[in-house]
Every structure is written in structure tokens, then in C-alpha cells.
């Protein structure tokens, strides 16, 4: 057997996503990433209710890569005041329980993209905590993390989803 | 046994390390968040920088739980080095990967 340099995993090593440790660890990452967002959203809900002040932060992003999008969002301060804490909590709960993980992670990527650009914490280089959080959400999507010890594994087996296979792009 | 089966060592390491990790991060985090300011693991300070509220759970306890989880994984890794898995592979596929002399 010749060595396949382009795809080394085809050689003597298998990436065993069906193996116990890979599944376990994907689930662990999912739950802890979910808790990260639940904690953030729940803290805002407990402290500010549905009136979280996010507009100022977004307005301050003018001139950054995501400036046009951020300042557009800042035009809806009342909506943002409710959506930010509720959204963070919902994303986090989705990940923790493994429900609609890909959909939740999509919105997680949106949040983290804004934080990555808005915080601009590049003192130690471009790879910082915000970028790592952003990459974690993408990892959840790529590995369909909700299928490992998550409720998406059961939801995907329902007849409703079986008859609508495109839903697996939101679940899993 | 194939590498997709979890043996007792795997199950123990997963349960213990996962339990410690979730206890140190999620469970204690939930208690801290619900118990008023500070909702995180750092003290709350006023504008003058004075500490006005301490975390309910000492952050050192929480980090110790996380480090303990990592130590469990380290012990498991050392055990797995000492007692490797018995892979269900054929001898012919193994021979292909051996360097020729």
C-alpha cells in the first residue's frame, strides 16, 4: 500500500469518530461551550432582564471589518436588548442538551464573529479566546456534535426528520 | 476487542474526568451565577477598583477540579501506554505499514 500524503488519515491511522473517546470528547466540548453561552446569557437576563445594552458596543464597531453589519444591528436597541441575552441562553441550552446544535452553532458563530472583531483583543496575536470560541462553534457544526450523547441523535431518528432529510443540516 | 469498544479503564477515565470537569466548570458555575454578584469567578469591583463582592466558591477550588480532571486523563494515558489496546487488525494490513529493511 502506498502512502497517501494528501490524506494521511487514510493510511495507518483512523480518525475514529465512532470510537468512544472521540464521541465522548465531542460531547464534552459541546456541553462546556453551551455552558459558556448559558452563563453569559443567564447573567445578562438576571442582571438586566430583557433590556441589555448592546447597541453601544455595536455602534463602537463602526470602522471595523463588521462595522456595517454591527451598526445596522445597533439601530434596533430594544430588539437587541432582548435578543442578545435570550439568544445566548438559547444557543447555550441547545448545545448543552444537544438540540438543533447546527442551527444554534450557526448563531454562535455570528455572535463570536462580532466579539472577535469587536473586542479586537489582538495583543497576543490574532489567535485569541474569541477566535477559539468561534472555531469551537464551527467544530460543533462540522462534527454534528448533537449526535453524540445529545437529543439530536433521537430527533434525527423521528419519522418527521426522516421524511425531511434537509433538517439534518439544522440538527446534528 | 476493537478500538471502538470502551473497556473499564476507558469508562472510569471518562466518567471521572468528565465528572470533575463538569463539576468544576458547569455545576459550580451555575451555583455561582445564581447566587448573585459576582456571577463569574472573579471578584466584583467598584469604579475605584475596590472589591465589593467575592465569589461564593473560591476559584481555586474550581480550578483544582479542572486540574484534577486533567490528571485523571494523564493517569489514563500512562495506563494506556503501559497496557495498549488489542487491535482487531489483520496481520497483512499491519505488514503493509512496516518499514522495509
PDB file of C-alpha atoms in Angstrom:
ATOM      1  CA  UNK A   1       0.000   0.000   0.000  1.00  0.00           C
ATOM      2  CA  UNK A   2       1.492   3.346  -0.996  1.00  0.00           C
ATOM      3  CA  UNK A   3       1.480   6.240   1.432  1.00  0.00           C
ATOM      4  CA  UNK A   4      -1.222   8.780   0.632  1.00  0.00           C
ATOM      5  CA  UNK A   5       0.416  12.090   1.581  1.00  0.00           C
ATOM      6  CA  UNK A   6      -2.606  14.193   0.653  1.00  0.00           C
ATOM      7  CA  UNK A   7      -4.908  12.350   3.009  1.00  0.00           C
ATOM      8  CA  UNK A   8      -2.713  10.861   5.727  1.00  0.00           C
ATOM      9  CA  UNK A   9      -5.704   9.637   7.730  1.00  0.00           C
ATOM     10  CA  UNK A  10      -6.229   7.039   5.003  1.00  0.00           C
ATOM     11  CA  UNK A  11      -3.004   5.361   5.987  1.00  0.00           C
ATOM     12  CA  UNK A  12      -2.281   3.565   9.212  1.00  0.00           C
ATOM     13  CA  UNK A  13      -4.308   5.911  11.415  1.00  0.00           C
ATOM     14  CA  UNK A  14      -8.083   6.050  11.577  1.00  0.00           C
ATOM     15  CA  UNK A  15      -9.945   9.063  12.839  1.00  0.00           C
ATOM     16  CA  UNK A  16     -12.370   7.134  14.946  1.00  0.00           C
ATOM     17  CA  UNK A  17     -15.362   9.395  15.374  1.00  0.00           C
ATOM     18  CA  UNK A  18     -17.301   6.242  16.082  1.00  0.00           C
ATOM     19  CA  UNK A  19     -14.830   5.441  18.851  1.00  0.00           C
ATOM     20  CA  UNK A  20     -15.744   6.030  22.483  1.00  0.00           C
ATOM     21  CA  UNK A  21     -13.221   8.770  23.221  1.00  0.00           C
ATOM     22  CA  UNK A  22     -13.939  10.870  20.158  1.00  0.00           C
ATOM     23  CA  UNK A  23     -17.688  10.797  20.763  1.00  0.00           C
ATOM     24  CA  UNK A  24     -17.184  11.471  24.457  1.00  0.00           C
ATOM     25  CA  UNK A  25     -14.901  14.403  23.823  1.00  0.00           C
ATOM     26  CA  UNK A  26     -17.085  15.990  21.139  1.00  0.00           C
ATOM     27  CA  UNK A  27     -19.978  15.806  23.613  1.00  0.00           C
ATOM     28  CA  UNK A  28     -17.846  17.272  26.398  1.00  0.00           C
ATOM     29  CA  UNK A  29     -16.775  20.185  24.193  1.00  0.00           C
ATOM     30  CA  UNK A  30     -20.397  20.744  23.232  1.00  0.00           C
ATOM     31  CA  UNK A  31     -21.654  20.871  26.818  1.00  0.00           C
ATOM     32  CA  UNK A  32     -18.891  23.188  28.026  1.00  0.00           C
ATOM     33  CA  UNK A  33     -19.271  25.506  25.028  1.00  0.00           C
ATOM     34  CA  UNK A  34     -23.003  25.521  25.704  1.00  0.00           C
ATOM     35  CA  UNK A  35     -22.486  26.357  29.366  1.00  0.00           C
ATOM     36  CA  UNK A  36     -20.207  29.225  28.331  1.00  0.00           C
ATOM     37  CA  UNK A  37     -23.112  30.818  26.442  1.00  0.00           C
ATOM     38  CA  UNK A  38     -25.786  29.896  29.003  1.00  0.00           C
ATOM     39  CA  UNK A  39     -23.689  31.569  31.694  1.00  0.00           C
ATOM     40  CA  UNK A  40     -23.266  34.680  29.609  1.00  0.00           C
ATOM     41  CA  UNK A  41     -26.928  34.904  28.594  1.00  0.00           C
ATOM     42  CA  UNK A  42     -28.305  33.979  32.005  1.00  0.00           C
ATOM     43  CA  UNK A  43     -26.101  36.554  33.727  1.00  0.00           C
ATOM     44  CA  UNK A  44     -27.454  39.255  31.422  1.00  0.00           C
ATOM     45  CA  UNK A  45     -31.038  38.110  31.959  1.00  0.00           C
ATOM     46  CA  UNK A  46     -30.641  38.099  35.742  1.00  0.00           C
ATOM     47  CA  UNK A  47     -28.920  41.478  35.844  1.00  0.00           C
ATOM     48  CA  UNK A  48     -30.633  43.438  33.068  1.00  0.00           C
ATOM     49  CA  UNK A  49     -33.696  41.397  32.120  1.00  0.00           C
ATOM     50  CA  UNK A  50     -34.601  41.998  28.500  1.00  0.00           C
ATOM     51  CA  UNK A  51     -33.004  45.444  28.437  1.00  0.00           C
ATOM     52  CA  UNK A  52     -29.366  44.530  27.904  1.00  0.00           C
ATOM     53  CA  UNK A  53     -27.459  47.456  26.430  1.00  0.00           C
ATOM     54  CA  UNK A  54     -25.705  46.038  23.386  1.00  0.00           C
ATOM     55  CA  UNK A  55     -26.271  48.910  20.963  1.00  0.00           C
ATOM     56  CA  UNK A  56     -23.367  50.989  22.256  1.00  0.00           C
ATOM     57  CA  UNK A  57     -20.933  48.116  21.809  1.00  0.00           C
ATOM     58  CA  UNK A  58     -22.122  47.512  18.255  1.00  0.00           C
ATOM     59  CA  UNK A  59     -22.071  51.232  17.439  1.00  0.00           C
ATOM     60  CA  UNK A  60     -18.453  51.277  18.582  1.00  0.00           C
ATOM     61  CA  UNK A  61     -17.622  48.703  15.927  1.00  0.00           C
ATOM     62  CA  UNK A  62     -18.007  51.220  13.088  1.00  0.00           C
ATOM     63  CA  UNK A  63     -14.819  51.237  11.099  1.00  0.00           C
ATOM     64  CA  UNK A  64     -14.110  47.564  11.755  1.00  0.00           C
ATOM     65  CA  UNK A  65     -14.491  44.711   9.274  1.00  0.00           C
ATOM     66  CA  UNK A  66     -18.008  44.030  10.513  1.00  0.00           C
ATOM     67  CA  UNK A  67     -18.835  47.695  11.021  1.00  0.00           C
ATOM     68  CA  UNK A  68     -21.714  47.985   8.520  1.00  0.00           C
ATOM     69  CA  UNK A  69     -23.443  44.885   9.920  1.00  0.00           C
ATOM     70  CA  UNK A  70     -22.840  45.909  13.545  1.00  0.00           C
ATOM     71  CA  UNK A  71     -24.064  49.480  13.116  1.00  0.00           C
ATOM     72  CA  UNK A  72     -27.125  48.183  11.247  1.00  0.00           C
ATOM     73  CA  UNK A  73     -27.931  45.955  14.239  1.00  0.00           C
ATOM     74  CA  UNK A  74     -27.309  48.870  16.612  1.00  0.00           C
ATOM     75  CA  UNK A  75     -30.287  50.596  15.017  1.00  0.00           C
ATOM     76  CA  UNK A  76     -32.605  48.218  16.887  1.00  0.00           C
ATOM     77  CA  UNK A  77     -31.604  48.735  20.533  1.00  0.00           C
ATOM     78  CA  UNK A  78     -34.851  47.466  22.088  1.00  0.00           C
ATOM     79  CA  UNK A  79     -34.840  44.323  19.986  1.00  0.00           C
ATOM     80  CA  UNK A  80     -31.162  43.717  20.739  1.00  0.00           C
ATOM     81  CA  UNK A  81     -31.735  44.234  24.446  1.00  0.00           C
ATOM     82  CA  UNK A  82     -33.957  41.165  24.430  1.00  0.00           C
ATOM     83  CA  UNK A  83     -32.371  39.131  21.633  1.00  0.00           C
ATOM     84  CA  UNK A  84     -28.810  39.142  22.957  1.00  0.00           C
ATOM     85  CA  UNK A  85     -29.497  37.565  26.379  1.00  0.00           C
ATOM     86  CA  UNK A  86     -32.252  35.300  25.063  1.00  0.00           C
ATOM     87  CA  UNK A  87     -30.175  34.300  22.051  1.00  0.00           C
ATOM     88  CA  UNK A  88     -27.100  33.491  24.096  1.00  0.00           C
ATOM     89  CA  UNK A  89     -29.165  31.451  26.546  1.00  0.00           C
ATOM     90  CA  UNK A  90     -30.981  29.594  23.770  1.00  0.00           C
ATOM     91  CA  UNK A  91     -27.763  28.848  21.889  1.00  0.00           C
ATOM     92  CA  UNK A  92     -26.166  27.589  25.088  1.00  0.00           C
ATOM     93  CA  UNK A  93     -29.112  25.405  26.084  1.00  0.00           C
ATOM     94  CA  UNK A  94     -29.277  23.995  22.551  1.00  0.00           C
ATOM     95  CA  UNK A  95     -25.655  22.949  22.792  1.00  0.00           C
ATOM     96  CA  UNK A  96     -25.865  21.636  26.348  1.00  0.00           C
ATOM     97  CA  UNK A  97     -28.828  19.395  25.599  1.00  0.00           C
ATOM     98  CA  UNK A  98     -27.784  18.701  22.022  1.00  0.00           C
ATOM     99  CA  UNK A  99     -30.913  20.121  20.386  1.00  0.00           C
ATOM    100  CA  UNK A 100     -30.699  21.848  16.981  1.00  0.00           C
ATOM    101  CA  UNK A 101     -26.956  22.023  17.510  1.00  0.00           C
ATOM    102  CA  UNK A 102     -26.036  23.054  13.991  1.00  0.00           C
ATOM    103  CA  UNK A 103     -28.619  25.849  13.941  1.00  0.00           C
ATOM    104  CA  UNK A 104     -27.572  27.017  17.419  1.00  0.00           C
ATOM    105  CA  UNK A 105     -23.913  26.889  16.413  1.00  0.00           C
ATOM    106  CA  UNK A 106     -24.605  28.971  13.310  1.00  0.00           C
ATOM    107  CA  UNK A 107     -25.897  31.744  15.547  1.00  0.00           C
ATOM    108  CA  UNK A 108     -22.991  31.097  17.908  1.00  0.00           C
ATOM    109  CA  UNK A 109     -20.638  31.752  15.009  1.00  0.00           C
ATOM    110  CA  UNK A 110     -22.443  35.047  14.355  1.00  0.00           C
ATOM    111  CA  UNK A 111     -22.058  36.105  17.987  1.00  0.00           C
ATOM    112  CA  UNK A 112     -18.418  35.102  18.141  1.00  0.00           C
ATOM    113  CA  UNK A 113     -17.613  36.809  14.821  1.00  0.00           C
ATOM    114  CA  UNK A 114     -18.918  40.056  16.300  1.00  0.00           C
ATOM    115  CA  UNK A 115     -16.977  39.514  19.544  1.00  0.00           C
ATOM    116  CA  UNK A 116     -13.788  38.557  17.679  1.00  0.00           C
ATOM    117  CA  UNK A 117     -13.872  41.697  15.559  1.00  0.00           C
ATOM    118  CA  UNK A 118     -15.481  43.976  18.155  1.00  0.00           C
ATOM    119  CA  UNK A 119     -13.231  43.100  21.092  1.00  0.00           C
ATOM    120  CA  UNK A 120     -10.173  43.284  18.830  1.00  0.00           C
ATOM    121  CA  UNK A 121      -8.071  41.706  21.563  1.00  0.00           C
ATOM    122  CA  UNK A 122      -5.028  41.104  19.398  1.00  0.00           C
ATOM    123  CA  UNK A 123      -2.296  41.978  21.936  1.00  0.00           C
ATOM    124  CA  UNK A 124      -1.056  38.372  21.824  1.00  0.00           C
ATOM    125  CA  UNK A 125      -1.768  37.812  18.139  1.00  0.00           C
ATOM    126  CA  UNK A 126      -4.780  37.014  16.021  1.00  0.00           C
ATOM    127  CA  UNK A 127      -5.428  33.683  17.723  1.00  0.00           C
ATOM    128  CA  UNK A 128      -7.193  34.649  20.929  1.00  0.00           C
ATOM    129  CA  UNK A 129     -10.019  33.341  23.095  1.00  0.00           C
ATOM    130  CA  UNK A 130     -12.682  34.859  20.856  1.00  0.00           C
ATOM    131  CA  UNK A 131     -11.279  33.158  17.766  1.00  0.00           C
ATOM    132  CA  UNK A 132     -11.008  29.845  19.620  1.00  0.00           C
ATOM    133  CA  UNK A 133     -14.661  30.170  20.685  1.00  0.00           C
ATOM    134  CA  UNK A 134     -15.620  30.899  17.096  1.00  0.00           C
ATOM    135  CA  UNK A 135     -13.708  27.818  15.935  1.00  0.00           C
ATOM    136  CA  UNK A 136     -15.420  25.699  18.598  1.00  0.00           C
ATOM    137  CA  UNK A 137     -18.834  26.559  17.173  1.00  0.00           C
ATOM    138  CA  UNK A 138     -17.649  25.658  13.670  1.00  0.00           C
ATOM    139  CA  UNK A 139     -16.334  22.380  15.088  1.00  0.00           C
ATOM    140  CA  UNK A 140     -19.801  21.669  16.514  1.00  0.00           C
ATOM    141  CA  UNK A 141     -21.283  22.129  13.031  1.00  0.00           C
ATOM    142  CA  UNK A 142     -18.650  20.056  11.228  1.00  0.00           C
ATOM    143  CA  UNK A 143     -18.884  17.104  13.628  1.00  0.00           C
ATOM    144  CA  UNK A 144     -22.668  17.347  14.098  1.00  0.00           C
ATOM    145  CA  UNK A 145     -21.959  17.356  17.813  1.00  0.00           C
ATOM    146  CA  UNK A 146     -25.579  16.919  18.851  1.00  0.00           C
ATOM    147  CA  UNK A 147     -25.483  13.302  17.679  1.00  0.00           C
ATOM    148  CA  UNK A 148     -23.101  12.327  20.489  1.00  0.00           C
ATOM    149  CA  UNK A 149     -24.934  11.964  23.805  1.00  0.00           C
ATOM    150  CA  UNK A 150     -27.287  14.700  22.569  1.00  0.00           C
ATOM    151  CA  UNK A 151     -31.012  14.775  21.908  1.00  0.00           C
ATOM    152  CA  UNK A 152     -30.450  15.425  18.204  1.00  0.00           C
ATOM    153  CA  UNK A 153     -29.490  11.755  17.916  1.00  0.00           C
ATOM    154  CA  UNK A 154     -33.070  10.854  18.846  1.00  0.00           C
ATOM    155  CA  UNK A 155     -34.733  13.723  16.990  1.00  0.00           C
ATOM    156  CA  UNK A 156     -32.972  12.741  13.763  1.00  0.00           C
ATOM    157  CA  UNK A 157     -34.486   9.249  14.004  1.00  0.00           C
ATOM    158  CA  UNK A 158     -38.059  10.530  14.121  1.00  0.00           C
ATOM    159  CA  UNK A 159     -40.229   9.974  11.105  1.00  0.00           C
ATOM    160  CA  UNK A 160     -40.725  13.725  10.739  1.00  0.00           C
ATOM    161  CA  UNK A 161     -36.991  14.279  10.215  1.00  0.00           C
ATOM    162  CA  UNK A 162     -36.524  11.085   8.217  1.00  0.00           C
ATOM    163  CA  UNK A 163     -39.080  12.413   5.727  1.00  0.00           C
ATOM    164  CA  UNK A 164     -37.328  15.794   5.613  1.00  0.00           C
ATOM    165  CA  UNK A 165     -33.602  14.971   5.380  1.00  0.00           C
ATOM    166  CA  UNK A 166     -32.604  18.606   4.899  1.00  0.00           C
ATOM    167  CA  UNK A 167     -33.459  19.167   8.580  1.00  0.00           C
ATOM    168  CA  UNK A 168     -30.242  17.335   9.398  1.00  0.00           C
ATOM    169  CA  UNK A 169     -28.408  20.491   8.386  1.00  0.00           C
ATOM    170  CA  UNK A 170     -30.065  22.208  11.364  1.00  0.00           C
ATOM    171  CA  UNK A 171     -29.939  19.257  13.740  1.00  0.00           C
ATOM    172  CA  UNK A 172     -26.939  17.068  14.445  1.00  0.00           C
TER     173      UNK A 172
ATOM    174  CA  UNK B   1     -11.634  -6.174  21.174  1.00  0.00           C
ATOM    175  CA  UNK B   2     -11.667  -3.467  18.574  1.00  0.00           C
ATOM    176  CA  UNK B   3     -10.613   0.092  19.326  1.00  0.00           C
ATOM    177  CA  UNK B   4     -14.246   1.200  19.176  1.00  0.00           C
ATOM    178  CA  UNK B   5     -15.086  -0.638  22.393  1.00  0.00           C
ATOM    179  CA  UNK B   6     -14.653   1.095  25.716  1.00  0.00           C
ATOM    180  CA  UNK B   7     -13.137  -1.084  28.409  1.00  0.00           C
ATOM    181  CA  UNK B   8     -13.357  -0.493  32.158  1.00  0.00           C
ATOM    182  CA  UNK B   9     -10.359   1.854  32.155  1.00  0.00           C
ATOM    183  CA  UNK B  10     -11.919   3.959  29.393  1.00  0.00           C
ATOM    184  CA  UNK B  11     -15.234   4.141  31.178  1.00  0.00           C
ATOM    185  CA  UNK B  12     -13.661   5.024  34.519  1.00  0.00           C
ATOM    186  CA  UNK B  13     -11.451   7.712  32.980  1.00  0.00           C
ATOM    187  CA  UNK B  14     -14.348   9.211  31.028  1.00  0.00           C
ATOM    188  CA  UNK B  15     -16.709   9.232  33.997  1.00  0.00           C
ATOM    189  CA  UNK B  16     -14.183  10.595  36.473  1.00  0.00           C
ATOM    190  CA  UNK B  17     -12.536  13.206  34.253  1.00  0.00           C
ATOM    191  CA  UNK B  18     -15.848  14.270  32.724  1.00  0.00           C
ATOM    192  CA  UNK B  19     -17.498  14.458  36.129  1.00  0.00           C
ATOM    193  CA  UNK B  20     -14.701  16.575  37.599  1.00  0.00           C
ATOM    194  CA  UNK B  21     -14.610  18.844  34.553  1.00  0.00           C
ATOM    195  CA  UNK B  22     -18.353  19.421  34.549  1.00  0.00           C
ATOM    196  CA  UNK B  23     -18.353  19.904  38.329  1.00  0.00           C
ATOM    197  CA  UNK B  24     -15.569  22.491  38.162  1.00  0.00           C
ATOM    198  CA  UNK B  25     -16.991  24.372  35.184  1.00  0.00           C
ATOM    199  CA  UNK B  26     -20.743  23.866  34.911  1.00  0.00           C
ATOM    200  CA  UNK B  27     -22.153  22.860  38.311  1.00  0.00           C
ATOM    201  CA  UNK B  28     -20.116  25.294  40.404  1.00  0.00           C
ATOM    202  CA  UNK B  29     -20.612  27.883  37.662  1.00  0.00           C
ATOM    203  CA  UNK B  30     -24.374  27.509  37.933  1.00  0.00           C
ATOM    204  CA  UNK B  31     -24.230  27.928  41.716  1.00  0.00           C
ATOM    205  CA  UNK B  32     -22.028  30.996  41.319  1.00  0.00           C
ATOM    206  CA  UNK B  33     -24.279  32.539  38.677  1.00  0.00           C
ATOM    207  CA  UNK B  34     -27.477  32.028  40.639  1.00  0.00           C
ATOM    208  CA  UNK B  35     -26.004  33.279  43.898  1.00  0.00           C
ATOM    209  CA  UNK B  36     -25.823  36.915  42.877  1.00  0.00           C
ATOM    210  CA  UNK B  37     -22.836  39.117  42.074  1.00  0.00           C
ATOM    211  CA  UNK B  38     -20.255  38.246  41.045  1.00  0.00           C
ATOM    212  CA  UNK B  39     -21.788  35.830  38.554  1.00  0.00           C
ATOM    213  CA  UNK B  40     -18.346  34.885  37.260  1.00  0.00           C
ATOM    214  CA  UNK B  41     -15.324  33.568  39.120  1.00  0.00           C
ATOM    215  CA  UNK B  42     -13.653  36.968  39.686  1.00  0.00           C
ATOM    216  CA  UNK B  43     -14.490  39.434  42.471  1.00  0.00           C
ATOM    217  CA  UNK B  44     -16.766  42.386  41.698  1.00  0.00           C
ATOM    218  CA  UNK B  45     -15.034  45.755  41.987  1.00  0.00           C
ATOM    219  CA  UNK B  46     -16.350  49.294  42.093  1.00  0.00           C
ATOM    220  CA  UNK B  47     -15.123  52.182  39.955  1.00  0.00           C
ATOM    221  CA  UNK B  48     -12.277  52.793  42.403  1.00  0.00           C
ATOM    222  CA  UNK B  49     -11.116  49.214  41.931  1.00  0.00           C
ATOM    223  CA  UNK B  50     -12.124  48.132  45.447  1.00  0.00           C
ATOM    224  CA  UNK B  51     -13.502  44.632  45.821  1.00  0.00           C
ATOM    225  CA  UNK B  52     -17.162  44.827  46.819  1.00  0.00           C
ATOM    226  CA  UNK B  53     -18.172  41.169  46.404  1.00  0.00           C
ATOM    227  CA  UNK B  54     -16.245  37.910  46.473  1.00  0.00           C
ATOM    228  CA  UNK B  55     -17.230  34.759  44.543  1.00  0.00           C
ATOM    229  CA  UNK B  56     -19.279  32.276  46.568  1.00  0.00           C
ATOM    230  CA  UNK B  57     -16.980  29.428  45.579  1.00  0.00           C
ATOM    231  CA  UNK B  58     -13.248  30.026  45.752  1.00  0.00           C
ATOM    232  CA  UNK B  59     -11.941  29.960  42.149  1.00  0.00           C
ATOM    233  CA  UNK B  60      -9.015  27.869  43.412  1.00  0.00           C
ATOM    234  CA  UNK B  61     -11.450  25.058  44.224  1.00  0.00           C
ATOM    235  CA  UNK B  62     -12.912  25.248  40.729  1.00  0.00           C
ATOM    236  CA  UNK B  63      -9.524  25.270  39.013  1.00  0.00           C
ATOM    237  CA  UNK B  64      -8.430  22.385  41.257  1.00  0.00           C
ATOM    238  CA  UNK B  65     -11.385  20.339  39.990  1.00  0.00           C
ATOM    239  CA  UNK B  66     -10.404  21.086  36.382  1.00  0.00           C
ATOM    240  CA  UNK B  67      -6.763  20.215  37.040  1.00  0.00           C
ATOM    241  CA  UNK B  68      -7.879  17.008  38.771  1.00  0.00           C
ATOM    242  CA  UNK B  69      -9.817  16.100  35.603  1.00  0.00           C
ATOM    243  CA  UNK B  70      -6.660  16.647  33.565  1.00  0.00           C
ATOM    244  CA  UNK B  71      -4.668  14.475  35.978  1.00  0.00           C
ATOM    245  CA  UNK B  72      -7.193  11.663  35.563  1.00  0.00           C
ATOM    246  CA  UNK B  73      -6.681  11.876  31.793  1.00  0.00           C
ATOM    247  CA  UNK B  74      -2.901  11.845  32.319  1.00  0.00           C
ATOM    248  CA  UNK B  75      -3.103   8.736  34.516  1.00  0.00           C
ATOM    249  CA  UNK B  76      -5.331   7.083  31.927  1.00  0.00           C
ATOM    250  CA  UNK B  77      -2.873   7.985  29.149  1.00  0.00           C
ATOM    251  CA  UNK B  78       0.039   6.484  31.106  1.00  0.00           C
ATOM    252  CA  UNK B  79      -2.019   3.365  31.798  1.00  0.00           C
ATOM    253  CA  UNK B  80      -2.886   3.084  28.095  1.00  0.00           C
ATOM    254  CA  UNK B  81       0.785   3.352  27.204  1.00  0.00           C
ATOM    255  CA  UNK B  82       1.572   0.559  29.653  1.00  0.00           C
ATOM    256  CA  UNK B  83      -1.404  -1.602  28.658  1.00  0.00           C
ATOM    257  CA  UNK B  84      -2.119  -0.930  24.969  1.00  0.00           C
ATOM    258  CA  UNK B  85      -5.377  -1.874  23.363  1.00  0.00           C
ATOM    259  CA  UNK B  86      -5.510  -5.132  21.470  1.00  0.00           C
ATOM    260  CA  UNK B  87      -6.452  -4.004  17.995  1.00  0.00           C
ATOM    261  CA  UNK B  88      -8.549  -6.271  15.819  1.00  0.00           C
ATOM    262  CA  UNK B  89      -6.405  -5.832  12.733  1.00  0.00           C
ATOM    263  CA  UNK B  90      -5.235  -8.382  10.261  1.00  0.00           C
ATOM    264  CA  UNK B  91      -1.561  -9.204  10.059  1.00  0.00           C
ATOM    265  CA  UNK B  92      -1.474  -8.427   6.331  1.00  0.00           C
ATOM    266  CA  UNK B  93      -2.606  -4.820   6.827  1.00  0.00           C
ATOM    267  CA  UNK B  94      -0.015  -4.363   9.564  1.00  0.00           C
ATOM    268  CA  UNK B  95       2.733  -5.704   7.329  1.00  0.00           C
ATOM    269  CA  UNK B  96       1.990  -3.028   4.733  1.00  0.00           C
ATOM    270  CA  UNK B  97       2.813  -0.283   7.183  1.00  0.00           C
ATOM    271  CA  UNK B  98       6.072  -1.740   8.442  1.00  0.00           C
ATOM    272  CA  UNK B  99       9.257  -0.133   7.130  1.00  0.00           C
ATOM    273  CA  UNK B 100      11.196  -2.447   4.861  1.00  0.00           C
ATOM    274  CA  UNK B 101      14.775  -3.311   5.680  1.00  0.00           C
TER     275      UNK B 101
END
